[in-house]
PDB file of C-alpha atoms and ligand atoms in Angstrom:
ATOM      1  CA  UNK T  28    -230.596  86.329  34.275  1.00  0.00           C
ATOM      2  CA  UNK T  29    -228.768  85.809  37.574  1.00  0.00           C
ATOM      3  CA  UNK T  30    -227.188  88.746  39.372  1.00  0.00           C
ATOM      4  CA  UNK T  31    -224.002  88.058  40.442  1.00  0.00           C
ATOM      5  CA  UNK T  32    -223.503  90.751  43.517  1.00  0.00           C
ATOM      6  CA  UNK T  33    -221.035  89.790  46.061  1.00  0.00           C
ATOM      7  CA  UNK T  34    -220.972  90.720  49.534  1.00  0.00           C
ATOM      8  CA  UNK T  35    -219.069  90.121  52.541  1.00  0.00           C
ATOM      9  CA  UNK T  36    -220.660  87.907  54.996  1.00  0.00           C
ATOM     10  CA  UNK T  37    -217.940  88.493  57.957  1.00  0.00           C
ATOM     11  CA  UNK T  38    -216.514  91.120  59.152  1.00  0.00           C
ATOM     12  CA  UNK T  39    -213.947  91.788  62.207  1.00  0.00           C
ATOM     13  CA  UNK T  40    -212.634  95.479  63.493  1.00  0.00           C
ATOM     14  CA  UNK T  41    -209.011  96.033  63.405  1.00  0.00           C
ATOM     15  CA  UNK T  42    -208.933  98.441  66.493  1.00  0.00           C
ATOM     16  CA  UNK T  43    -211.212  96.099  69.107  1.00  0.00           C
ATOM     17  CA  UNK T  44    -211.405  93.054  67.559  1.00  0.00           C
ATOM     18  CA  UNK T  45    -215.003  92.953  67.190  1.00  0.00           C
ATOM     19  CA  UNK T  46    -216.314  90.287  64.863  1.00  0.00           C
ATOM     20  CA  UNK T  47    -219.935  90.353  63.201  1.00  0.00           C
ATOM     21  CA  UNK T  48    -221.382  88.236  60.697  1.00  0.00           C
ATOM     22  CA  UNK T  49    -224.396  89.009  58.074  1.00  0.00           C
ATOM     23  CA  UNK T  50    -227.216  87.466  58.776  1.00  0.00           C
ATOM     24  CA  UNK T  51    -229.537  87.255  55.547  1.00  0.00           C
ATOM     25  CA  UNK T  52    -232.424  86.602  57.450  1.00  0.00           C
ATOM     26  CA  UNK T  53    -232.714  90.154  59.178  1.00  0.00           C
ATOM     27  CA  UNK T  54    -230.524  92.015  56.787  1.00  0.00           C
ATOM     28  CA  UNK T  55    -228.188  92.979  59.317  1.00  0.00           C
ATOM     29  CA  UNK T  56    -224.907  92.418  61.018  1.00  0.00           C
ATOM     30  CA  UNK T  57    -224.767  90.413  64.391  1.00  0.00           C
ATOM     31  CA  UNK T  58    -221.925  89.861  66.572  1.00  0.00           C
ATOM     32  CA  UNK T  59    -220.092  87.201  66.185  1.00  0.00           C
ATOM     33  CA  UNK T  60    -219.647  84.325  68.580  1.00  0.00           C
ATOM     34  CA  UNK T  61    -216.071  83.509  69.856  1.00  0.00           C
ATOM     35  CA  UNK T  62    -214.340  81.245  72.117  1.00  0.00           C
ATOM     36  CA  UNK T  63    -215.344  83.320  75.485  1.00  0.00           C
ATOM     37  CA  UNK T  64    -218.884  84.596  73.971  1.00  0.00           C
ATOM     38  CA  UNK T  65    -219.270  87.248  71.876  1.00  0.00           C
ATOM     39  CA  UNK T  66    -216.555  89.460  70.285  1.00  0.00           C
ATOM     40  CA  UNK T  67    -218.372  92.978  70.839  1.00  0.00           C
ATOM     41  CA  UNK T  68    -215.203  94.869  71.008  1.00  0.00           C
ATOM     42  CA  UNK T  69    -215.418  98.157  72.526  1.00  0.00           C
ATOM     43  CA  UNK T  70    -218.654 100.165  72.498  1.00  0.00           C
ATOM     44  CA  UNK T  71    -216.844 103.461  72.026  1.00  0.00           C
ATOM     45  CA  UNK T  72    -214.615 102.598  68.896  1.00  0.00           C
ATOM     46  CA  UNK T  73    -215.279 103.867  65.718  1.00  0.00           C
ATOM     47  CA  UNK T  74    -214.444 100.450  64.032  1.00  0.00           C
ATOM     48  CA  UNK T  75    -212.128 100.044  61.470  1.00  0.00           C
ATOM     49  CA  UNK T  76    -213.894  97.145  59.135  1.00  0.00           C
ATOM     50  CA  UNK T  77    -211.454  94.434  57.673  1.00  0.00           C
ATOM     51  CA  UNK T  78    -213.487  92.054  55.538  1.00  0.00           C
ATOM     52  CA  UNK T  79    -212.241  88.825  55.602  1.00  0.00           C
ATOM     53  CA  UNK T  80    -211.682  87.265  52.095  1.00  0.00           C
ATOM     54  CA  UNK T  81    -211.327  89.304  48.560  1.00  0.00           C
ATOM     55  CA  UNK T  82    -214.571  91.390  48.432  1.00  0.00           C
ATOM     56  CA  UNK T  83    -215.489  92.412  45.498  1.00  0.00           C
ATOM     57  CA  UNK T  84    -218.633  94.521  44.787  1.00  0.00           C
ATOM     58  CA  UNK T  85    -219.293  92.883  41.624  1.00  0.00           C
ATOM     59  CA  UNK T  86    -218.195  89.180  40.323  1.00  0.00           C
ATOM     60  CA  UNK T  87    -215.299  89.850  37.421  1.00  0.00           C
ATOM     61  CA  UNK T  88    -216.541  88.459  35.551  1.00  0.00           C
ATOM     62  CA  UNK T  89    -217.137  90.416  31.945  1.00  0.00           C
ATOM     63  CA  UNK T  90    -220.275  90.019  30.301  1.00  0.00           C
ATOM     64  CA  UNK T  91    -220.921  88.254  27.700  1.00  0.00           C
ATOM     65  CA  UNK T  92    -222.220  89.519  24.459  1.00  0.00           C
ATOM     66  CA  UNK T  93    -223.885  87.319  22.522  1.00  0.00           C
ATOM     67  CA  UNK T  94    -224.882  87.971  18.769  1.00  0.00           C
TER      68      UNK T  94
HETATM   69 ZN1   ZN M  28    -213.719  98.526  66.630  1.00  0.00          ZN
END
């Protein structure tokens, strides 16, 4: 049986622009590179996450009973 849990893998703050990206290997969010080095935003901001794409917690997708 194959779980089917979906998470973001990027994520970028709405207030300072600060753009991380999950990085399996450590189980953790890094900052993310950008054109003039990395997009830290501001230190003090509470960050307001947008996640990039349709996240979903679970795939919809129903399953299937089988007899
Ligand atoms: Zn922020």
């Amino acid at each position: 049986m194959t779980r089917t849990l979906r998470t973001p893998n990027k994520r970028s703050c709405e207030l300072c622009d600060r753009t991380e990206v999950w990085d399996e290997d450590s189980g953790a969010w890094r900052v993310a590179s950008g054109d003039d080095g990395p997009r830290v935003g501001s230190l003090h901001c509470i960050h307001e996450w947008d996640i990039n794409g349709s996240f979903a917690p679970f795939a919809g997708r129903r399953d299937a009973v089988e007899g």
